[in-house]
mmCIF file with all atom_site columns, C-alpha atoms in Angstrom:
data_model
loop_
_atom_site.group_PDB
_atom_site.id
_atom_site.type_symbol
_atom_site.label_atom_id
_atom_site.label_alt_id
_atom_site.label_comp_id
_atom_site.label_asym_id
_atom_site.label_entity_id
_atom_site.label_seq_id
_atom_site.pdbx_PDB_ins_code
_atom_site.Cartn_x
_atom_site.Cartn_y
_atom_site.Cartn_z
_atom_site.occupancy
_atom_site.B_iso_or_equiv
_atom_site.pdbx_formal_charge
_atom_site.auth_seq_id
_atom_site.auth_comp_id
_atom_site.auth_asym_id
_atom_site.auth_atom_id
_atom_site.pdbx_PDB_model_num
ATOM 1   C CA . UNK A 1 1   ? 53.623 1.548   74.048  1.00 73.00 ? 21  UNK A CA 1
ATOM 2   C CA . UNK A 1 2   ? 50.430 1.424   76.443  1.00 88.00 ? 22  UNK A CA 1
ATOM 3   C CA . UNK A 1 3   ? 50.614 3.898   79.728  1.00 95.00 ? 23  UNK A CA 1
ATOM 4   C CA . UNK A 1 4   ? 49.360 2.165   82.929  1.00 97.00 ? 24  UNK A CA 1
ATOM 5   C CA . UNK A 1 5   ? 48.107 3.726   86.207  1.00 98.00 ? 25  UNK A CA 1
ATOM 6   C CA . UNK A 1 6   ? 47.521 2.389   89.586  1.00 98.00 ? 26  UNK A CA 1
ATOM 7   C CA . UNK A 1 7   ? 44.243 3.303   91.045  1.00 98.00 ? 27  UNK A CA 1
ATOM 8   C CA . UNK A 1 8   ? 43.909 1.470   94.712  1.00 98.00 ? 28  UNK A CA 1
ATOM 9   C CA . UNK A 1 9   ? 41.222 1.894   97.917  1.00 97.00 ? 29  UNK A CA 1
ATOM 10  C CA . UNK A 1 10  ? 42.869 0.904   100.795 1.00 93.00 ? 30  UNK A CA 1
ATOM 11  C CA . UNK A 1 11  ? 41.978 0.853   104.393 1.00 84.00 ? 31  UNK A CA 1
ATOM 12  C CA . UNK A 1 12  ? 43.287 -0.282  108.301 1.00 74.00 ? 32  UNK A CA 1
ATOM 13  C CA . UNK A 1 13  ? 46.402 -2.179  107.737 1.00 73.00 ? 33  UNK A CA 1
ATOM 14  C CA . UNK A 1 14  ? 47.159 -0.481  104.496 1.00 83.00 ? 34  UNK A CA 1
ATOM 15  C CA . UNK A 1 15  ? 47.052 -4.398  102.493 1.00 89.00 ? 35  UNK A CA 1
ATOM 16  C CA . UNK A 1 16  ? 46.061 -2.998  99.309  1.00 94.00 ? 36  UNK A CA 1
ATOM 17  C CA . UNK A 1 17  ? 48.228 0.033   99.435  1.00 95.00 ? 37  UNK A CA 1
ATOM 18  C CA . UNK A 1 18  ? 50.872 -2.105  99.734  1.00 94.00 ? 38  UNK A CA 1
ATOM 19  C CA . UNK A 1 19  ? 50.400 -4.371  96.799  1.00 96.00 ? 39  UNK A CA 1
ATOM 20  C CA . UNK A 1 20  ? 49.938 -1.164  94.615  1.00 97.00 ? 40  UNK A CA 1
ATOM 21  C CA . UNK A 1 21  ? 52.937 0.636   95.485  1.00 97.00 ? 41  UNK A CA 1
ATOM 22  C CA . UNK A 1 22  ? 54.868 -2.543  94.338  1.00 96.00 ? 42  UNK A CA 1
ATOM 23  C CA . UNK A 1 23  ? 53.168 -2.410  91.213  1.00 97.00 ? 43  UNK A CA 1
ATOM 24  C CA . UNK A 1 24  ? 54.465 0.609   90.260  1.00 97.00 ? 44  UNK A CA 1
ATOM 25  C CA . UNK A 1 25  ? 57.473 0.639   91.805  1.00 96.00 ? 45  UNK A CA 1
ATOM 26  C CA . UNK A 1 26  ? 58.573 -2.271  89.153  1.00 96.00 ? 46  UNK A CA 1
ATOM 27  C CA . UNK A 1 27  ? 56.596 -0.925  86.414  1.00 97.00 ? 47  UNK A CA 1
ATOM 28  C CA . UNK A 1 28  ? 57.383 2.930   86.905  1.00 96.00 ? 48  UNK A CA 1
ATOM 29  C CA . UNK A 1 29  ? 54.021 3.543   85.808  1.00 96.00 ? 49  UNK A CA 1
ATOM 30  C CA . UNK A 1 30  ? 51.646 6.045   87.623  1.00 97.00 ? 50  UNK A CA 1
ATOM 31  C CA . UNK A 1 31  ? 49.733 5.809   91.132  1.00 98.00 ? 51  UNK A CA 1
ATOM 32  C CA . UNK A 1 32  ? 46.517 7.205   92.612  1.00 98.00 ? 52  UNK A CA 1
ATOM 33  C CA . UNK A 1 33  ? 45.331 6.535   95.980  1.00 97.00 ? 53  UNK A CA 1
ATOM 34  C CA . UNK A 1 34  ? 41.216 6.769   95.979  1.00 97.00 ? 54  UNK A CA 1
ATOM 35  C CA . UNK A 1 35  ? 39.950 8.491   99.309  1.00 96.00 ? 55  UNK A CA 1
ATOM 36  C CA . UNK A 1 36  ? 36.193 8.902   100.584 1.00 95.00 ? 56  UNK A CA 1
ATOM 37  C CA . UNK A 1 37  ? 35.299 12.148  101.106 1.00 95.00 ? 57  UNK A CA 1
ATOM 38  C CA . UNK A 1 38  ? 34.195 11.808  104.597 1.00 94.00 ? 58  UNK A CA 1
ATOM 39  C CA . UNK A 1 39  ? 36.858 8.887   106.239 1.00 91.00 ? 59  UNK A CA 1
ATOM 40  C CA . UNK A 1 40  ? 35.624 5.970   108.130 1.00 90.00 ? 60  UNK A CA 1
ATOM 41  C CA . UNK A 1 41  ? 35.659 6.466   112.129 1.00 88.00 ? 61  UNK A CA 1
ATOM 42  C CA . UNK A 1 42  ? 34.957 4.400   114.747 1.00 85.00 ? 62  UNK A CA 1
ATOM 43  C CA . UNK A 1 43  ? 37.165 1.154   115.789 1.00 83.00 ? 63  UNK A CA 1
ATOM 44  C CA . UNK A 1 44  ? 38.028 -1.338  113.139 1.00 79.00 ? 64  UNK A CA 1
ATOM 45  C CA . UNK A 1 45  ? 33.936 -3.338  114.680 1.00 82.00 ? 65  UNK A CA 1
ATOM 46  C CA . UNK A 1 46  ? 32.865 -0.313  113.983 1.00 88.00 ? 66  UNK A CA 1
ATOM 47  C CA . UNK A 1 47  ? 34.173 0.413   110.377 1.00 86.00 ? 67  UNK A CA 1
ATOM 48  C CA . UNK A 1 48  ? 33.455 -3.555  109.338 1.00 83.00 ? 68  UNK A CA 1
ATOM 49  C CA . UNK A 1 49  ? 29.576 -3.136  110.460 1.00 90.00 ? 69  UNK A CA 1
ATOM 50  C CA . UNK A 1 50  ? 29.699 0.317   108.739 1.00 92.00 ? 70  UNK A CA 1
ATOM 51  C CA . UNK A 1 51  ? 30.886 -1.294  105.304 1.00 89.00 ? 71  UNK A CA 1
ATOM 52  C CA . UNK A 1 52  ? 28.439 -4.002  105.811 1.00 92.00 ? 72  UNK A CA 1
ATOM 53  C CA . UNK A 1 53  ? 25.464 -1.634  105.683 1.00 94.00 ? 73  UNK A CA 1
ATOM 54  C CA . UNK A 1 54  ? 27.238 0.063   102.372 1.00 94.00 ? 74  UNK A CA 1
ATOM 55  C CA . UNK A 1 55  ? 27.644 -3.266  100.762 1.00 92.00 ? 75  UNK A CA 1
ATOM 56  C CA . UNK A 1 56  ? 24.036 -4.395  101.266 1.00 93.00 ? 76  UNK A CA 1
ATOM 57  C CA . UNK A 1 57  ? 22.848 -1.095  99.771  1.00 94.00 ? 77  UNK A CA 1
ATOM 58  C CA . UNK A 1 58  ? 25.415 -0.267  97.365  1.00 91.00 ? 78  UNK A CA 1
ATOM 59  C CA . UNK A 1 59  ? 26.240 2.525   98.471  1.00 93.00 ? 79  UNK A CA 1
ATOM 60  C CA . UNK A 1 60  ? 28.538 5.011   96.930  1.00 95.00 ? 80  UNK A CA 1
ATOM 61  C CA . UNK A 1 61  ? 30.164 7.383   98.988  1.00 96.00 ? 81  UNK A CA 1
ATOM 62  C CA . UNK A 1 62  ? 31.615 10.573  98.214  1.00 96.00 ? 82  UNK A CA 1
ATOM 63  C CA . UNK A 1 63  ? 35.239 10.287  96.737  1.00 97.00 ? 83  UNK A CA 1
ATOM 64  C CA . UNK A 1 64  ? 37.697 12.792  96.913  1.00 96.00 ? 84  UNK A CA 1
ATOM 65  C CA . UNK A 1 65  ? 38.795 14.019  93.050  1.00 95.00 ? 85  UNK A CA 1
ATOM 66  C CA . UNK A 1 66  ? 41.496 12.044  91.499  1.00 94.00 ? 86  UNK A CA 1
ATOM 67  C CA . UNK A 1 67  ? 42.989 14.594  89.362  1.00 92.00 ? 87  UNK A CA 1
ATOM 68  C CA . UNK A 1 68  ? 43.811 12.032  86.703  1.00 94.00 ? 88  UNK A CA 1
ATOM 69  C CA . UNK A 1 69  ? 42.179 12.227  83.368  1.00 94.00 ? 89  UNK A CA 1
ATOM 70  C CA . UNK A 1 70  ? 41.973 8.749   82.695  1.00 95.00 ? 90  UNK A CA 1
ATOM 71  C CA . UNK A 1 71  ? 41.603 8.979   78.610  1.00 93.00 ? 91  UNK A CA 1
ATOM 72  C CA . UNK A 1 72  ? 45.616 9.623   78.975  1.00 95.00 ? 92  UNK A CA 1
ATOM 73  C CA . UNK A 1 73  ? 45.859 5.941   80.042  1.00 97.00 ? 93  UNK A CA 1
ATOM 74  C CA . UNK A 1 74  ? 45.687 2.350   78.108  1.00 96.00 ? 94  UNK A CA 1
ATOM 75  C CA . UNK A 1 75  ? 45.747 0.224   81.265  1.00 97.00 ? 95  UNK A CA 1
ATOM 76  C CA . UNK A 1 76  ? 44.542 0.654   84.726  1.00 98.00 ? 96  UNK A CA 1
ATOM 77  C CA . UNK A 1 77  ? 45.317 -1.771  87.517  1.00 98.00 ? 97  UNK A CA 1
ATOM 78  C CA . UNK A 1 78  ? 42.621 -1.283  90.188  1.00 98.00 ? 98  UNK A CA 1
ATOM 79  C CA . UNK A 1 79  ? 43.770 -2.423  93.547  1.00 98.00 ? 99  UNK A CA 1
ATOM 80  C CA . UNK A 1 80  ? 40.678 -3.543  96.286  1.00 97.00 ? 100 UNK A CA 1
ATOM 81  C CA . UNK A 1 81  ? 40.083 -4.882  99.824  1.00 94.00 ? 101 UNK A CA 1
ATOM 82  C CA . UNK A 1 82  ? 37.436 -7.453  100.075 1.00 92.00 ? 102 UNK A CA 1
ATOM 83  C CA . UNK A 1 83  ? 34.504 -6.085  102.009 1.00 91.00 ? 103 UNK A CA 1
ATOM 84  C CA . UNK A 1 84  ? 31.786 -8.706  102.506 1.00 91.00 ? 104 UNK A CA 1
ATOM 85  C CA . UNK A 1 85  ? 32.334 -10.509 99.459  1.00 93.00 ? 105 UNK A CA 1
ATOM 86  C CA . UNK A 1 86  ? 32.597 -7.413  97.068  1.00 95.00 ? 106 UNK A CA 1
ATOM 87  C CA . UNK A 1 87  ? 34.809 -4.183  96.302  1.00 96.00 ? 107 UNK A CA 1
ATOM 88  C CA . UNK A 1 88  ? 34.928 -1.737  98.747  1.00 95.00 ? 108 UNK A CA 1
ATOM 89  C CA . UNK A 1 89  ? 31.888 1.237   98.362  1.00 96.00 ? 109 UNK A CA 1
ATOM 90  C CA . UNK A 1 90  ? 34.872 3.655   97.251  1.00 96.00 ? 110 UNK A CA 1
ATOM 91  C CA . UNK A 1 91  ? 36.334 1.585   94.469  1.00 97.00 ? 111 UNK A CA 1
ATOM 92  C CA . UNK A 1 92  ? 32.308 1.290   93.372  1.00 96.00 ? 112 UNK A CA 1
ATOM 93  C CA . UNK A 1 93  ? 32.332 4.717   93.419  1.00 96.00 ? 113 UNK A CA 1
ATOM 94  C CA . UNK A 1 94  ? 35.205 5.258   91.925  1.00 97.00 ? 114 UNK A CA 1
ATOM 95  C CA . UNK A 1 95  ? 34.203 2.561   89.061  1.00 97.00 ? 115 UNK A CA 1
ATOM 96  C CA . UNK A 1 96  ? 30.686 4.346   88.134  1.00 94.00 ? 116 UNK A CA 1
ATOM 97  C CA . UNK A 1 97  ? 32.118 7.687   87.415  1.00 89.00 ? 117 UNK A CA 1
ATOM 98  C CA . UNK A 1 98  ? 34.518 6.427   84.178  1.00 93.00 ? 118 UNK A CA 1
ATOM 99  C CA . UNK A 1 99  ? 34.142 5.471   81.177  1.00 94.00 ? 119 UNK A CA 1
ATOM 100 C CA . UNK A 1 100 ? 35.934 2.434   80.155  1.00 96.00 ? 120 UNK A CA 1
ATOM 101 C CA . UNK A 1 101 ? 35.374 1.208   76.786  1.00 96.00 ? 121 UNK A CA 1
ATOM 102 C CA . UNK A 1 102 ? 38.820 0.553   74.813  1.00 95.00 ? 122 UNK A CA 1
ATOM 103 C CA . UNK A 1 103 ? 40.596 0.262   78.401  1.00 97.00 ? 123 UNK A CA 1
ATOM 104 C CA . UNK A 1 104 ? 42.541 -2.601  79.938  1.00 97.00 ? 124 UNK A CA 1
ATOM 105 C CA . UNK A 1 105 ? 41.659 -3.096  83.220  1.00 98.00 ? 125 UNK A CA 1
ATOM 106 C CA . UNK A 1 106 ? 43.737 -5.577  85.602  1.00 98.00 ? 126 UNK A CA 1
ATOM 107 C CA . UNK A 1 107 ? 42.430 -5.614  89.121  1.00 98.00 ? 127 UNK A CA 1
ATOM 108 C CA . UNK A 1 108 ? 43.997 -6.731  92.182  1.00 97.00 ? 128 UNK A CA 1
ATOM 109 C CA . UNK A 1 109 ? 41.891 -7.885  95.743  1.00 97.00 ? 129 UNK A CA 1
ATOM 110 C CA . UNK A 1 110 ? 43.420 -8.160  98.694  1.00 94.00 ? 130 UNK A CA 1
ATOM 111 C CA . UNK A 1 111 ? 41.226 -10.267 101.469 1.00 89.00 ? 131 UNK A CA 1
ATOM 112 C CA . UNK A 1 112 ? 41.585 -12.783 104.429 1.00 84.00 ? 132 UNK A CA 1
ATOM 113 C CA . UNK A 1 113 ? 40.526 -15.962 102.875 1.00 79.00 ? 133 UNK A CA 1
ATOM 114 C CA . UNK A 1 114 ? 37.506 -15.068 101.312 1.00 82.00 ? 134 UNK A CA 1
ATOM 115 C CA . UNK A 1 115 ? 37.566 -13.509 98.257  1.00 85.00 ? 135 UNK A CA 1
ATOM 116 C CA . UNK A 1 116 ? 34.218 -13.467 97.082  1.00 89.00 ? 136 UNK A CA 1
ATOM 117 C CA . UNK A 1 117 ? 32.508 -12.227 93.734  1.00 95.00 ? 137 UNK A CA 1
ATOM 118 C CA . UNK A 1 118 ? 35.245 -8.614  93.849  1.00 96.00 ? 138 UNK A CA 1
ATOM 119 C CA . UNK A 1 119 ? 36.301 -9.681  90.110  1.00 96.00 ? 139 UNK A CA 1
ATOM 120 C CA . UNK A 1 120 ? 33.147 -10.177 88.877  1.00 97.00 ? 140 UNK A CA 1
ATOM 121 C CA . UNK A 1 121 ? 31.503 -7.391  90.570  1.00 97.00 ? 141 UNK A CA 1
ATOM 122 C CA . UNK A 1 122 ? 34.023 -5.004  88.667  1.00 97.00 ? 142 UNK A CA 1
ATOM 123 C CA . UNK A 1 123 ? 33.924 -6.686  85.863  1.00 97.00 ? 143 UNK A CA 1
ATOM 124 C CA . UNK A 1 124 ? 30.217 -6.352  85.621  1.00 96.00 ? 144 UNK A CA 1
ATOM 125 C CA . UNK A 1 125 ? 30.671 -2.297  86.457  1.00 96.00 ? 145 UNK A CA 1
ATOM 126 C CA . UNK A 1 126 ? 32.903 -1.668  83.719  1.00 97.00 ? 146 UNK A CA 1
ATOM 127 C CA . UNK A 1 127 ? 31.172 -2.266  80.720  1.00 94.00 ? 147 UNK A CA 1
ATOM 128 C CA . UNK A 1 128 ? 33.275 -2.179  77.628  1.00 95.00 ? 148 UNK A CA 1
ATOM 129 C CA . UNK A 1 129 ? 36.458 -3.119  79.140  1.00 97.00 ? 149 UNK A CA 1
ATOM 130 C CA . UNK A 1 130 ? 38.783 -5.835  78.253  1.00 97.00 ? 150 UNK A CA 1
ATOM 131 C CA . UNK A 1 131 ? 40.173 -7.863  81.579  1.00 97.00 ? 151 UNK A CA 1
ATOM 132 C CA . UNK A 1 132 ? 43.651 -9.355  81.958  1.00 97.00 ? 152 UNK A CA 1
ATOM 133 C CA . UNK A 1 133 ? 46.145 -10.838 85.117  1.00 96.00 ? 153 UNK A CA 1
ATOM 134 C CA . UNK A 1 134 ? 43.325 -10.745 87.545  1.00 96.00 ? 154 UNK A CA 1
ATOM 135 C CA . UNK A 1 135 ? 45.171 -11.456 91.062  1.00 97.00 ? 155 UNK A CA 1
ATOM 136 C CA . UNK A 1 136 ? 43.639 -12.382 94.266  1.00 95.00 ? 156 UNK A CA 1
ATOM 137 C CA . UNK A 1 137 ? 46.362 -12.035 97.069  1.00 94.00 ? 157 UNK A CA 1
ATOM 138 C CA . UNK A 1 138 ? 45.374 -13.135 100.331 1.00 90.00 ? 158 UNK A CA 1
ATOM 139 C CA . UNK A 1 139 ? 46.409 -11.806 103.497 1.00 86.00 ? 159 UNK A CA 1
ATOM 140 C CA . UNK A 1 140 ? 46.166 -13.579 107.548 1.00 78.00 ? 160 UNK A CA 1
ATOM 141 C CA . UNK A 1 141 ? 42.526 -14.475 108.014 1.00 66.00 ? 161 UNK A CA 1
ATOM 142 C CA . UNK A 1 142 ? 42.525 -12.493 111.596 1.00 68.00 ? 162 UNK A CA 1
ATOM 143 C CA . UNK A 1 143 ? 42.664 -8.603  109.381 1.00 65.00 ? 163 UNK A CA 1
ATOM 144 C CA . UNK A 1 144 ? 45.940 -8.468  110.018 1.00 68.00 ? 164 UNK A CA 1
ATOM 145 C CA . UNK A 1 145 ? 48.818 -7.551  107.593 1.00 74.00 ? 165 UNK A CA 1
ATOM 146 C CA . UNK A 1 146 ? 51.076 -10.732 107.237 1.00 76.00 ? 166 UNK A CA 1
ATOM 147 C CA . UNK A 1 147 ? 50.735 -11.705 103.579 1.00 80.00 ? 167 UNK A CA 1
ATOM 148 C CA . UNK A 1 148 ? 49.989 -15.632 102.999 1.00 85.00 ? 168 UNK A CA 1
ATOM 149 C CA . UNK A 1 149 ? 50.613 -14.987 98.826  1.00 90.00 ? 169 UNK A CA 1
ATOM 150 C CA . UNK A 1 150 ? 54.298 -15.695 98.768  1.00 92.00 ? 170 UNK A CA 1
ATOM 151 C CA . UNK A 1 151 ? 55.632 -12.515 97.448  1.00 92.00 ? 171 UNK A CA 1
ATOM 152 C CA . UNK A 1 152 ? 57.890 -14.151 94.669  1.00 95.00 ? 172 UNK A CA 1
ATOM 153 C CA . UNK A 1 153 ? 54.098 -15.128 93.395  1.00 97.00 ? 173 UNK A CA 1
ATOM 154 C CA . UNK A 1 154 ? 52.791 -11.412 93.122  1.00 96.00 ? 174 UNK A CA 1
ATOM 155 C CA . UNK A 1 155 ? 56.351 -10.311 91.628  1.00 96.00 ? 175 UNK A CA 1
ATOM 156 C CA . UNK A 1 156 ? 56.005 -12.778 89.015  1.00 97.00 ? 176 UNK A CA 1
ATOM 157 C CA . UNK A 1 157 ? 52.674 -11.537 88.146  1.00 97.00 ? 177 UNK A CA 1
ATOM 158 C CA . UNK A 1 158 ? 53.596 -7.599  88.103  1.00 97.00 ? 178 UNK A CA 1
ATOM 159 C CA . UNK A 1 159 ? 56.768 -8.554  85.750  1.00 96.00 ? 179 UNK A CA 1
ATOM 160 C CA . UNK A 1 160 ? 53.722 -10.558 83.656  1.00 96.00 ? 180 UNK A CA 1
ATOM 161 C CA . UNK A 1 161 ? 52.189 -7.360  83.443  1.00 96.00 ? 181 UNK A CA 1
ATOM 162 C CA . UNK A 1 162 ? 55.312 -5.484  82.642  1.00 95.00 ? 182 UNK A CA 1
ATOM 163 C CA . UNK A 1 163 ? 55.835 -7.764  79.703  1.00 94.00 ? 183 UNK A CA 1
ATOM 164 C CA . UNK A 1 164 ? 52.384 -8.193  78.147  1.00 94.00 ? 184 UNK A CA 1
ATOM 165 C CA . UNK A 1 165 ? 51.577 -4.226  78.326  1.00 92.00 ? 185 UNK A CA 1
ATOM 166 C CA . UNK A 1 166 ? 54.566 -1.687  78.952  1.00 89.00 ? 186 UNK A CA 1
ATOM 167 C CA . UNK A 1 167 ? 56.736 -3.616  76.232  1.00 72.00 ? 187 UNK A CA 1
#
């Protein structure tokens, strides 16, 4: 039997974070919230011009430790937020520091309507991984928190996952 964890960035209205937390909630598998060590400040203008800049440079900031040795897991579900068209910097960050040859990975986005290149952008950052039950679940196009992705859609898929890897 495969052991899964949840590893999710999430930021403002707490999207992604919410999505993650019903992942393993039905699986009963393991969760890990990734945190920058310096937080974003500002107003939400503020924090989107911020993680502009990042994006455009690749920047990785500073995460806070996980505490997780991740050669204790099969699967890891990586949970994002959209930001301009790619992962957020922490989830980059968070992505460069591991190796993951012989893992499954299954990331999650969260975004507003435009999802971008997030799933091949991970994809491309861990080498030697083996993808499955990518989901892209979109949220109100105005950064808000009402969920367009019917939930009976993203249940479906975590049950998917519950079958095909924590039989």
């Amino acid at each position: 039997m495969n052991k899964m964890i949840v590893v999710y960035y999430s930021w403002s209205n707490g999207n992604t974070e919410k999505i993650a937390k019903l992942i393993q909630k039905i699986t009963a598998s393991d969760i890990v919230h990734i945190e920058t060590l310096k937080p974003y400040t500002g107003n939400y203008k503020e924090v989107i011009e911020q993680g502009k800049r990042e994006v455009e440079s690749r920047f990785k900031p500073e995460i806070k430790s996980l505490l997780v040795d991740f050669e204790n897991y099969d699967v890891i579900v990586i949970g994002t937020p959209t930001w301009w068209y790619t992962m957020a910097p922490a989830v980059l960050s968070f992505l460069n520091n591991q190796n993951w040859y012989g893992k499954i990975i299954i990331p999650f986005i969260t975004d507003a309507g435009w999802p971008g290149h997030v799933i091949d952008d991970i994809k491309k950052t861990c080498q030697g991984a083996e993808f499955a039950q990518e989901m892209e679940i979109r949220f109100d196009s105005n950064g808000g928190n009402h969920m367009e992705t019917a939930e009976s859609k993203i249940e479906e898929w975590i049950m998917k996952i519950k079958h095909t890897f924590l039989k």
